[in-house]
Each structure stands twice: as C-alpha cells, then as structure tokens.
CSV table of N, CA, C and O in Angstrom, one decimal:
chain,number,residue,atom,x,y,z
A,1,ASN,N,9.2,37.3,-22.7
A,1,ASN,CA,8.7,37.0,-21.4
A,1,ASN,C,7.9,35.7,-21.4
A,1,ASN,O,7.3,35.4,-20.4
A,2,ALA,N,8.0,34.9,-22.4
A,2,ALA,CA,7.3,33.6,-22.4
A,2,ALA,C,8.1,32.5,-21.6
A,2,ALA,O,9.3,32.7,-21.4
A,3,VAL,N,7.3,31.5,-21.1
A,3,VAL,CA,7.9,30.4,-20.3
A,3,VAL,C,7.6,29.1,-21.0
A,3,VAL,O,6.5,28.9,-21.5
A,4,ILE,N,8.6,28.2,-21.1
A,4,ILE,CA,8.4,26.9,-21.7
A,4,ILE,C,7.4,26.1,-20.8
A,4,ILE,O,7.7,26.1,-19.6
A,5,CYS,N,6.4,25.5,-21.4
A,5,CYS,CA,5.4,24.8,-20.5
A,5,CYS,C,4.9,23.5,-21.2
A,5,CYS,O,5.4,23.2,-22.3
A,6,LEU,N,4.0,22.9,-20.5
A,6,LEU,CA,3.3,21.7,-21.0
A,6,LEU,C,4.2,20.6,-21.5
A,6,LEU,O,5.2,20.2,-20.9
A,7,ILE,N,4.0,20.1,-22.7
A,7,ILE,CA,4.7,19.0,-23.3
A,7,ILE,C,6.2,19.3,-23.5
A,7,ILE,O,7.1,18.5,-23.2
A,8,SER,N,6.5,20.6,-23.8
A,8,SER,CA,7.9,21.0,-24.0
A,8,SER,C,8.6,20.9,-22.7
A,8,SER,O,9.8,20.5,-22.6
A,9,ALA,N,8.0,21.4,-21.6
A,9,ALA,CA,8.6,21.3,-20.3
A,9,ALA,C,8.7,19.8,-19.8
A,9,ALA,O,9.7,19.5,-19.2
A,10,LEU,N,7.7,19.0,-20.0
A,10,LEU,CA,7.8,17.6,-19.7
A,10,LEU,C,9.0,17.0,-20.4
A,10,LEU,O,9.7,16.2,-19.8
A,11,SER,N,9.1,17.3,-21.6
A,11,SER,CA,10.2,16.7,-22.4
A,11,SER,C,11.6,17.2,-21.9
A,11,SER,O,12.5,16.4,-21.7
A,12,TYR,N,11.7,18.5,-21.5
A,12,TYR,CA,12.9,19.0,-20.9
A,12,TYR,C,13.3,18.3,-19.6
A,12,TYR,O,14.4,17.9,-19.4
A,13,HIS,N,12.3,18.0,-18.8
A,13,HIS,CA,12.5,17.4,-17.5
A,13,HIS,C,12.6,15.9,-17.6
A,13,HIS,O,12.7,15.2,-16.6
A,14,ASN,N,12.4,15.3,-18.8
A,14,ASN,CA,12.5,13.9,-19.1
A,14,ASN,C,11.5,13.1,-18.3
A,14,ASN,O,11.7,12.1,-17.8
A,15,ILE,N,10.2,13.6,-18.4
A,15,ILE,CA,9.1,12.9,-17.7
A,15,ILE,C,8.0,12.6,-18.7
A,15,ILE,O,6.8,12.5,-18.3
A,16,THR,N,8.4,12.4,-20.0
A,16,THR,CA,7.4,12.0,-21.0
A,16,THR,C,8.1,11.3,-22.1
A,16,THR,O,9.3,11.5,-22.3
A,17,THR,N,7.3,10.5,-22.8
A,17,THR,CA,7.9,9.9,-24.1
A,17,THR,C,7.4,10.7,-25.3
A,17,THR,O,7.8,10.4,-26.4
A,18,GLU,N,6.5,11.7,-25.1
A,18,GLU,CA,6.0,12.5,-26.1
A,18,GLU,C,7.1,13.3,-26.7
A,18,GLU,O,7.9,13.9,-26.0
A,19,ILE,N,7.1,13.5,-28.0
A,19,ILE,CA,8.0,14.4,-28.7
A,19,ILE,C,7.2,15.6,-29.1
A,19,ILE,O,6.3,15.5,-30.0
A,20,PRO,N,7.5,16.8,-28.6
A,20,PRO,CA,6.7,18.0,-28.9
A,20,PRO,C,6.9,18.4,-30.4
A,20,PRO,O,8.1,18.4,-30.8
A,21,HIS,N,5.8,18.6,-31.1
A,21,HIS,CA,6.0,19.0,-32.5
A,21,HIS,C,6.1,20.5,-32.7
A,21,HIS,O,6.4,21.0,-33.7
A,22,SER,N,5.9,21.2,-31.6
A,22,SER,CA,6.1,22.6,-31.5
A,22,SER,C,6.5,23.0,-30.1
A,22,SER,O,6.4,22.1,-29.2
A,23,VAL,N,7.0,24.2,-29.9
A,23,VAL,CA,7.4,24.6,-28.6
A,23,VAL,C,6.2,25.2,-27.9
A,23,VAL,O,5.5,26.1,-28.4
A,24,TYR,N,5.8,24.6,-26.7
A,24,TYR,CA,4.7,25.1,-25.9
A,24,TYR,C,5.1,26.2,-25.0
A,24,TYR,O,6.1,26.0,-24.3
A,25,MET,N,4.5,27.4,-25.1
A,25,MET,CA,4.9,28.5,-24.4
A,25,MET,C,3.7,29.1,-23.6
A,25,MET,O,2.6,29.1,-24.1
A,26,ALA,N,4.0,29.6,-22.4
A,26,ALA,CA,3.0,30.3,-21.6
A,26,ALA,C,3.3,31.8,-21.6
A,26,ALA,O,4.5,32.2,-21.5
A,27,VAL,N,2.3,32.6,-21.7
A,27,VAL,CA,2.4,34.0,-21.6
A,27,VAL,C,1.3,34.5,-20.6
A,27,VAL,O,0.3,33.8,-20.5
A,28,SER,N,1.5,35.6,-20.0
A,28,SER,CA,0.5,36.1,-19.1
A,28,SER,C,-0.7,36.6,-19.9
A,28,SER,O,-0.5,36.9,-21.1
A,29,ARG,N,-1.8,36.7,-19.3
A,29,ARG,CA,-3.1,37.0,-19.9
A,29,ARG,C,-3.0,38.3,-20.8
A,29,ARG,O,-3.6,38.4,-21.8
A,30,ASN,N,-2.3,39.3,-20.3
A,30,ASN,CA,-2.3,40.6,-21.0
A,30,ASN,C,-1.0,40.8,-21.8
A,30,ASN,O,-0.8,42.0,-22.2
A,31,SER,N,-0.2,39.8,-22.1
A,31,SER,CA,1.0,39.9,-22.9
A,31,SER,C,0.6,39.7,-24.3
A,31,SER,O,-0.4,39.0,-24.6
A,32,ARG,N,1.4,40.2,-25.2
A,32,ARG,CA,1.2,39.9,-26.6
A,32,ARG,C,1.9,38.5,-27.0
A,32,ARG,O,2.8,38.1,-26.3
A,33,ILE,N,1.3,37.9,-27.9
A,33,ILE,CA,1.8,36.6,-28.4
A,33,ILE,C,3.0,36.8,-29.2
A,33,ILE,O,3.0,37.6,-30.2
A,34,PRO,N,4.1,36.1,-29.0
A,34,PRO,CA,5.3,36.2,-29.8
A,34,PRO,C,5.0,35.8,-31.2
A,34,PRO,O,4.3,34.8,-31.5
A,35,SER,N,5.6,36.5,-32.2
A,35,SER,CA,5.4,36.1,-33.6
A,35,SER,C,6.8,35.7,-34.2
A,35,SER,O,7.6,36.6,-34.4
A,36,ILE,N,7.0,34.4,-34.3
A,36,ILE,CA,8.2,33.9,-34.9
A,36,ILE,C,7.9,32.9,-36.0
A,36,ILE,O,6.9,32.2,-35.9
A,37,ASP,N,8.8,32.7,-36.9
A,37,ASP,CA,8.6,31.8,-38.0
A,37,ASP,C,9.0,30.4,-37.6
A,37,ASP,O,8.4,29.4,-38.0
A,38,TYR,N,10.2,30.3,-37.0
A,38,TYR,CA,10.7,29.0,-36.6
A,38,TYR,C,11.3,29.1,-35.2
A,38,TYR,O,12.0,30.1,-34.9
A,39,PRO,N,11.2,28.2,-34.4
A,39,PRO,CA,10.4,26.9,-34.5
A,39,PRO,C,8.9,27.2,-34.3
A,39,PRO,O,8.5,28.3,-33.8
A,40,PRO,N,8.0,26.2,-34.7
A,40,PRO,CA,6.6,26.4,-34.6
A,40,PRO,C,6.3,26.5,-33.1
A,40,PRO,O,6.9,25.7,-32.3
A,41,ILE,N,5.4,27.3,-32.7
A,41,ILE,CA,5.0,27.5,-31.3
A,41,ILE,C,3.5,27.3,-31.1
A,41,ILE,O,2.7,27.5,-32.0
A,42,GLN,N,3.2,26.9,-29.8
A,42,GLN,CA,1.8,26.9,-29.4
A,42,GLN,C,1.8,27.7,-28.1
A,42,GLN,O,2.5,27.4,-27.1
A,43,VAL,N,1.0,28.8,-28.1
A,43,VAL,CA,1.0,29.7,-27.0
A,43,VAL,C,-0.3,29.5,-26.2
A,43,VAL,O,-1.4,29.4,-26.7
A,44,HIS,N,-0.1,29.5,-24.9
A,44,HIS,CA,-1.3,29.4,-23.9
A,44,HIS,C,-1.2,30.6,-23.0
A,44,HIS,O,-0.1,30.9,-22.5
A,45,ARG,N,-2.4,31.2,-22.8
A,45,ARG,CA,-2.5,32.3,-21.9
A,45,ARG,C,-2.8,31.9,-20.4
A,45,ARG,O,-3.6,31.0,-20.2
A,46,TYR,N,-2.0,32.4,-19.5
A,46,TYR,CA,-2.2,32.1,-18.1
A,46,TYR,C,-2.6,33.3,-17.3
A,46,TYR,O,-2.2,34.4,-17.7
A,47,SER,N,-3.3,33.1,-16.2
A,47,SER,CA,-3.6,34.2,-15.3
A,47,SER,C,-2.2,34.7,-14.7
A,47,SER,O,-1.3,33.9,-14.7
A,48,ASN,N,-2.2,35.9,-14.2
A,48,ASN,CA,-0.9,36.4,-13.7
A,48,ASN,C,-0.4,35.6,-12.6
A,48,ASN,O,0.8,35.3,-12.5
A,49,GLU,N,-1.2,35.1,-11.7
A,49,GLU,CA,-0.8,34.3,-10.6
A,49,GLU,C,-0.2,32.9,-11.1
A,49,GLU,O,0.9,32.5,-10.7
A,50,ALA,N,-0.9,32.3,-12.0
A,50,ALA,CA,-0.5,31.0,-12.5
A,50,ALA,C,0.8,31.1,-13.4
A,50,ALA,O,1.6,30.3,-13.4
A,51,TYR,N,0.9,32.3,-14.0
A,51,TYR,CA,2.0,32.5,-14.9
A,51,TYR,C,3.3,32.7,-14.1
A,51,TYR,O,4.4,32.2,-14.5
A,52,ASN,N,3.3,33.4,-13.0
A,52,ASN,CA,4.5,33.8,-12.3
A,52,ASN,C,5.1,32.8,-11.3
A,52,ASN,O,6.1,33.1,-10.8
A,53,VAL,N,4.4,31.7,-11.0
A,53,VAL,CA,5.0,30.8,-10.0
A,53,VAL,C,5.6,29.6,-10.7
A,53,VAL,O,5.2,29.2,-11.8
A,54,GLY,N,6.6,29.0,-10.1
A,54,GLY,CA,7.2,27.8,-10.5
A,54,GLY,C,8.2,27.9,-11.7
A,54,GLY,O,8.4,27.0,-12.4
A,55,ILE,N,8.8,29.1,-11.9
A,55,ILE,CA,9.7,29.3,-13.0
A,55,ILE,C,11.1,29.1,-12.6
A,55,ILE,O,11.6,29.5,-11.6
A,56,GLU,N,11.8,28.3,-13.4
A,56,GLU,CA,13.3,28.0,-13.3
A,56,GLU,C,14.0,28.6,-14.5
A,56,GLU,O,13.4,28.7,-15.6
A,57,ARG,N,15.2,29.0,-14.3
A,57,ARG,CA,16.0,29.5,-15.4
A,57,ARG,C,17.1,28.4,-15.7
A,57,ARG,O,17.7,27.9,-14.8
A,58,HIS,N,17.2,28.0,-17.0
A,58,HIS,CA,18.1,27.1,-17.5
A,58,HIS,C,18.9,27.6,-18.6
A,58,HIS,O,18.3,28.4,-19.4
A,59,VAL,N,20.1,27.3,-18.8
A,59,VAL,CA,20.9,27.7,-19.9
A,59,VAL,C,20.9,26.6,-21.0
A,59,VAL,O,21.3,25.5,-20.7
A,60,ILE,N,20.4,26.9,-22.2
A,60,ILE,CA,20.3,25.9,-23.3
A,60,ILE,C,21.0,26.6,-24.4
A,60,ILE,O,20.6,27.6,-24.9
A,61,ASP,N,22.1,25.9,-24.9
A,61,ASP,CA,22.9,26.4,-26.0
A,61,ASP,C,23.3,27.9,-25.8
A,61,ASP,O,23.3,28.7,-26.7
A,62,GLY,N,23.7,28.2,-24.6
A,62,GLY,CA,24.2,29.5,-24.3
A,62,GLY,C,23.1,30.6,-24.0
A,62,GLY,O,23.5,31.7,-23.7
A,63,ALA,N,21.9,30.2,-24.1
A,63,ALA,CA,20.8,31.2,-23.9
A,63,ALA,C,20.1,30.8,-22.6
A,63,ALA,O,19.8,29.7,-22.3
A,64,SER,N,19.7,31.8,-21.8
A,64,SER,CA,18.9,31.6,-20.6
A,64,SER,C,17.5,31.5,-21.0
A,64,SER,O,16.9,32.3,-21.7
A,65,VAL,N,16.9,30.4,-20.6
A,65,VAL,CA,15.5,30.0,-20.9
A,65,VAL,C,14.7,29.8,-19.7
A,65,VAL,O,15.2,29.1,-18.7
A,66,LYS,N,13.5,30.3,-19.6
A,66,LYS,CA,12.6,30.1,-18.5
A,66,LYS,C,11.7,28.9,-18.8
A,66,LYS,O,11.1,28.8,-19.8
A,67,ILE,N,11.7,27.9,-17.8
A,67,ILE,CA,11.0,26.7,-17.9
A,67,ILE,C,10.3,26.5,-16.6
A,67,ILE,O,10.9,26.7,-15.5
A,68,TYR,N,9.0,26.0,-16.6
A,68,TYR,CA,8.4,25.7,-15.4
A,68,TYR,C,9.0,24.4,-14.7
A,68,TYR,O,9.5,23.5,-15.4
A,69,THR,N,8.9,24.4,-13.4
A,69,THR,CA,9.4,23.2,-12.6
A,69,THR,C,8.6,22.0,-13.0
A,69,THR,O,7.4,22.1,-13.5
A,70,PRO,N,9.1,20.8,-12.7
A,70,PRO,CA,8.3,19.6,-13.0
A,70,PRO,C,6.9,19.6,-12.3
A,70,PRO,O,5.9,19.2,-12.9
A,71,GLU,N,6.9,20.0,-11.1
A,71,GLU,CA,5.6,20.0,-10.3
A,71,GLU,C,4.6,21.0,-10.9
A,71,GLU,O,3.4,20.7,-11.0
A,72,LYS,N,5.1,22.2,-11.3
A,72,LYS,CA,4.2,23.2,-11.9
A,72,LYS,C,3.7,22.7,-13.3
A,72,LYS,O,2.6,22.9,-13.7
A,73,THR,N,4.6,22.0,-14.0
A,73,THR,CA,4.3,21.5,-15.3
A,73,THR,C,3.2,20.4,-15.2
A,73,THR,O,2.2,20.4,-16.0
A,74,LEU,N,3.3,19.6,-14.2
A,74,LEU,CA,2.2,18.6,-14.0
A,74,LEU,C,0.9,19.2,-13.7
A,74,LEU,O,-0.2,18.8,-14.2
A,75,ALA,N,0.9,20.3,-12.8
A,75,ALA,CA,-0.4,21.0,-12.5
A,75,ALA,C,-0.9,21.6,-13.8
A,75,ALA,O,-2.2,21.6,-14.1
A,76,ASP,N,-0.1,22.2,-14.6
A,76,ASP,CA,-0.5,22.8,-15.9
A,76,ASP,C,-1.1,21.8,-16.8
A,76,ASP,O,-2.1,22.0,-17.5
A,77,CYS,N,-0.5,20.6,-16.8
A,77,CYS,CA,-1.0,19.5,-17.7
A,77,CYS,C,-2.4,19.1,-17.3
A,77,CYS,O,-3.2,18.8,-18.2
A,78,PHE,N,-2.6,19.1,-16.0
A,78,PHE,CA,-4.0,18.7,-15.5
A,78,PHE,C,-4.9,19.8,-15.9
A,78,PHE,O,-6.1,19.6,-16.3
A,79,LYS,N,-4.5,21.1,-15.9
A,79,LYS,CA,-5.4,22.2,-16.3
A,79,LYS,C,-5.7,22.1,-17.7
A,79,LYS,O,-6.8,22.4,-18.1
A,80,PHE,N,-4.7,21.8,-18.6
A,80,PHE,CA,-4.9,21.7,-20.0
A,80,PHE,C,-5.0,20.2,-20.5
A,80,PHE,O,-4.6,19.9,-21.6
A,81,ARG,N,-5.6,19.3,-19.6
A,81,ARG,CA,-5.7,17.9,-19.9
A,81,ARG,C,-6.4,17.6,-21.2
A,81,ARG,O,-6.2,16.6,-21.9
A,82,ASN,N,-7.4,18.4,-21.6
A,82,ASN,CA,-8.2,18.2,-22.8
A,82,ASN,C,-7.3,18.5,-24.0
A,82,ASN,O,-7.5,17.9,-25.1
A,83,LYS,N,-6.3,19.4,-23.9
A,83,LYS,CA,-5.5,19.7,-25.1
A,83,LYS,C,-4.2,18.8,-25.1
A,83,LYS,O,-3.8,18.4,-26.2
A,84,VAL,N,-3.7,18.4,-23.9
A,84,VAL,CA,-2.5,17.6,-23.8
A,84,VAL,C,-2.8,16.1,-23.9
A,84,VAL,O,-2.1,15.4,-24.5
A,85,GLY,N,-3.9,15.7,-23.3
A,85,GLY,CA,-4.4,14.3,-23.3
A,85,GLY,C,-4.1,13.7,-21.9
A,85,GLY,O,-3.0,13.8,-21.4
A,86,LEU,N,-5.2,13.1,-21.4
A,86,LEU,CA,-5.1,12.6,-20.0
A,86,LEU,C,-4.0,11.4,-20.0
A,86,LEU,O,-3.3,11.3,-19.0
A,87,ASP,N,-3.9,10.7,-21.0
A,87,ASP,CA,-2.9,9.6,-21.0
A,87,ASP,C,-1.5,10.1,-20.9
A,87,ASP,O,-0.6,9.6,-20.2
A,88,THR,N,-1.2,11.3,-21.5
A,88,THR,CA,0.1,11.9,-21.4
A,88,THR,C,0.3,12.4,-20.0
A,88,THR,O,1.5,12.3,-19.5
A,89,VAL,N,-0.7,12.9,-19.4
A,89,VAL,CA,-0.6,13.4,-18.0
A,89,VAL,C,-0.3,12.3,-17.0
A,89,VAL,O,0.6,12.4,-16.2
A,90,ILE,N,-1.0,11.2,-17.2
A,90,ILE,CA,-0.8,10.0,-16.3
A,90,ILE,C,0.6,9.4,-16.5
A,90,ILE,O,1.3,9.1,-15.5
A,91,GLU,N,1.0,9.3,-17.7
A,91,GLU,CA,2.4,8.8,-18.0
A,91,GLU,C,3.4,9.8,-17.3
A,91,GLU,O,4.4,9.3,-16.7
A,92,ALA,N,3.2,11.1,-17.4
A,92,ALA,CA,4.1,12.0,-16.8
A,92,ALA,C,4.2,11.9,-15.3
A,92,ALA,O,5.3,11.9,-14.7
A,93,ILE,N,3.1,11.6,-14.7
A,93,ILE,CA,3.1,11.4,-13.2
A,93,ILE,C,3.9,10.1,-12.9
A,93,ILE,O,4.7,10.1,-11.9
A,94,ARG,N,3.7,9.1,-13.6
A,94,ARG,CA,4.4,7.8,-13.4
A,94,ARG,C,5.9,8.1,-13.6
A,94,ARG,O,6.7,7.6,-12.7
A,95,PHE,N,6.3,8.7,-14.6
A,95,PHE,CA,7.8,9.0,-14.8
A,95,PHE,C,8.3,9.9,-13.7
A,95,PHE,O,9.4,9.8,-13.3
A,96,TYR,N,7.5,10.9,-13.3
A,96,TYR,CA,7.9,11.8,-12.2
A,96,TYR,C,8.2,11.0,-11.0
A,96,TYR,O,9.2,11.2,-10.3
A,97,ARG,N,7.3,10.0,-10.7
A,97,ARG,CA,7.5,9.2,-9.5
A,97,ARG,C,8.8,8.4,-9.6
A,97,ARG,O,9.5,8.2,-8.6
A,98,GLU,N,9.1,7.9,-10.8
A,98,GLU,CA,10.3,7.0,-11.0
A,98,GLU,C,11.6,7.8,-11.0
A,98,GLU,O,12.6,7.3,-10.6
A,99,ARG,N,11.5,9.0,-11.6
A,99,ARG,CA,12.8,9.7,-12.0
A,99,ARG,C,13.1,10.9,-11.1
A,99,ARG,O,14.2,11.4,-11.2
A,100,LYS,N,12.2,11.4,-10.4
A,100,LYS,CA,12.4,12.7,-9.6
A,100,LYS,C,12.1,12.4,-8.2
A,100,LYS,O,11.4,11.5,-7.8
A,101,LYS,N,12.6,13.3,-7.3
A,101,LYS,CA,12.3,13.3,-5.9
A,101,LYS,C,10.9,13.9,-5.8
A,101,LYS,O,10.6,15.1,-6.3
A,102,ILE,N,10.0,13.2,-5.2
A,102,ILE,CA,8.6,13.6,-5.2
A,102,ILE,C,8.4,14.8,-4.1
A,102,ILE,O,8.8,14.6,-3.0
A,103,LYS,N,7.8,15.9,-4.6
A,103,LYS,CA,7.6,17.0,-3.7
A,103,LYS,C,6.1,17.2,-3.7
A,103,LYS,O,5.5,18.0,-4.4
A,104,VAL,N,5.4,16.5,-2.8
A,104,VAL,CA,4.0,16.6,-2.7
A,104,VAL,C,3.5,18.0,-2.4
A,104,VAL,O,2.5,18.4,-2.9
A,105,TYR,N,4.1,18.6,-1.4
A,105,TYR,CA,3.7,20.0,-1.1
A,105,TYR,C,3.7,20.9,-2.3
A,105,TYR,O,2.7,21.6,-2.5
A,106,ASP,N,4.8,20.9,-3.1
A,106,ASP,CA,4.8,21.7,-4.3
A,106,ASP,C,3.7,21.3,-5.3
A,106,ASP,O,3.1,22.2,-5.9
A,107,LEU,N,3.5,20.0,-5.5
A,107,LEU,CA,2.5,19.6,-6.4
A,107,LEU,C,1.1,20.1,-6.0
A,107,LEU,O,0.4,20.7,-6.8
A,108,MET,N,0.8,20.0,-4.7
A,108,MET,CA,-0.5,20.5,-4.3
A,108,MET,C,-0.6,22.0,-4.3
A,108,MET,O,-1.7,22.6,-4.5
A,109,ARG,N,0.5,22.7,-4.0
A,109,ARG,CA,0.5,24.2,-4.0
A,109,ARG,C,0.2,24.7,-5.5
A,109,ARG,O,-0.6,25.5,-5.7
A,110,TYR,N,0.9,24.1,-6.4
A,110,TYR,CA,0.7,24.5,-7.8
A,110,TYR,C,-0.7,24.1,-8.3
A,110,TYR,O,-1.3,24.8,-9.1
A,111,ALA,N,-1.1,22.9,-7.9
A,111,ALA,CA,-2.5,22.5,-8.2
A,111,ALA,C,-3.5,23.5,-7.7
A,111,ALA,O,-4.5,23.8,-8.4
A,112,SER,N,-3.3,24.0,-6.5
A,112,SER,CA,-4.2,25.0,-6.0
A,112,SER,C,-4.2,26.3,-6.8
A,112,SER,O,-5.2,26.9,-7.1
A,113,VAL,N,-3.0,26.7,-7.2
A,113,VAL,CA,-2.8,28.0,-8.0
A,113,VAL,C,-3.5,27.8,-9.3
A,113,VAL,O,-4.2,28.7,-9.8
A,114,CYS,N,-3.4,26.6,-9.9
A,114,CYS,CA,-4.0,26.3,-11.2
A,114,CYS,C,-5.4,25.9,-11.1
A,114,CYS,O,-6.1,25.6,-12.1
A,115,ARG,N,-5.9,25.8,-9.9
A,115,ARG,CA,-7.3,25.5,-9.6
A,115,ARG,C,-7.7,24.1,-10.1
A,115,ARG,O,-8.8,23.8,-10.7
A,116,VAL,N,-6.8,23.1,-9.9
A,116,VAL,CA,-7.1,21.7,-10.3
A,116,VAL,C,-6.8,20.8,-9.2
A,116,VAL,O,-6.6,19.6,-9.4
A,117,ASN,N,-6.7,21.3,-7.9
A,117,ASN,CA,-6.4,20.4,-6.8
A,117,ASN,C,-7.4,19.3,-6.6
A,117,ASN,O,-7.0,18.1,-6.3
A,118,LYS,N,-8.7,19.5,-6.8
A,118,LYS,CA,-9.7,18.5,-6.6
A,118,LYS,C,-9.6,17.5,-7.8
A,118,LYS,O,-9.9,16.3,-7.6
A,119,THR,N,-9.3,17.9,-8.9
A,119,THR,CA,-9.1,17.0,-10.1
A,119,THR,C,-7.8,16.2,-10.0
A,119,THR,O,-7.8,15.0,-10.3
A,120,MET,N,-6.8,16.8,-9.5
A,120,MET,CA,-5.5,16.2,-9.5
A,120,MET,C,-5.3,15.2,-8.3
A,120,MET,O,-4.6,14.2,-8.4
A,121,ARG,N,-5.9,15.5,-7.2
A,121,ARG,CA,-5.7,14.7,-6.0
A,121,ARG,C,-5.9,13.2,-6.2
A,121,ARG,O,-5.1,12.4,-5.8
A,122,PRO,N,-7.1,12.7,-6.7
A,122,PRO,CA,-7.3,11.3,-6.9
A,122,PRO,C,-6.2,10.6,-7.7
A,122,PRO,O,-5.8,9.5,-7.4
A,123,TYR,N,-5.7,11.2,-8.8
A,123,TYR,CA,-4.7,10.7,-9.6
A,123,TYR,C,-3.4,10.5,-8.8
A,123,TYR,O,-2.7,9.5,-8.9
A,124,LEU,N,-3.1,11.6,-8.1
A,124,LEU,CA,-1.8,11.5,-7.3
A,124,LEU,C,-1.9,10.4,-6.2
A,124,LEU,O,-0.9,9.7,-6.0
A,125,GLU,N,-3.1,10.3,-5.5
A,125,GLU,CA,-3.2,9.3,-4.5
A,125,GLU,C,-3.1,7.9,-5.1
A,125,GLU,O,-2.5,7.0,-4.5
A,126,ALA,N,-3.6,7.7,-6.3
A,126,ALA,CA,-3.5,6.4,-6.9
A,126,ALA,C,-2.2,6.0,-7.5
A,126,ALA,O,-1.7,4.9,-7.3
A,127,ILE,N,-1.5,7.0,-8.0
A,127,ILE,CA,-0.2,6.8,-8.7
A,127,ILE,C,1.0,6.9,-7.7
A,127,ILE,O,1.9,6.1,-7.8
A,128,LEU,N,1.0,7.9,-6.9
A,128,LEU,CA,2.1,8.2,-6.0
A,128,LEU,C,1.9,7.3,-4.7
A,128,LEU,O,2.8,6.9,-4.1
C-alpha cells in the first residue's frame, strides 16, 4: 500500500537532478512499514488525508506502481523540506515550470492538504 514520494517521485517525473540513493515511500499513519532488503527504502508516514490524494498508477517493468503526481510531490517536498533540502525543492519548481504544464489550482490544493500553503505561496509567486 505504499506510494512512491519525494525525491523518488521527482526523479520519476523528471523534475530534479538528484539521484535518489533509496526509494522514498509514503505510508498512511496507521500502516505498517514494509520490510524489504533491497532496494533500500526511506519510509515517511502521512496523515490519511495527505496519503490518499494525488496518486497516479504507472506501469514500470510490468508492475503497477503508485506514484504521487508532480503537484502533490512538490507540496510534499515543501512539507519535508528539512529532510529533502530547500535547494532541491526550488530546483524542482524550476524544472516543473520548464517541463510540465503548470497546474496552479492543483498545486495550491495539495499545499492546503499538506498544510504548507502559506510556506509554498511566496516561492511559487517568485518562480512561476
């Protein structure tokens, strides 16, 4: 039930130059953490509301994988900016502006769900 998130999702959507050293996964607050030997994982717990929105399904090597949308990933990166790094988040916003169709409504909706809309707004206004 885990969802690919943060730097792993940024990398999948091609909006970062960071190479994830482990697979970043999101689980709901009351789920158990998956225990696997390979690949290395970093698990982050999300509230039920934040966990359940913005999920897309993609087929990778024949397996269906849940990955957050680029807009939800950016909101999550702002939420975990101390773990991800603010420079990585700013770079991701710039690449998002250059490489994707900008969906301001979705960005602000996910920012509200992740409770980072006041933090995220000045960066979006400056960069977008």
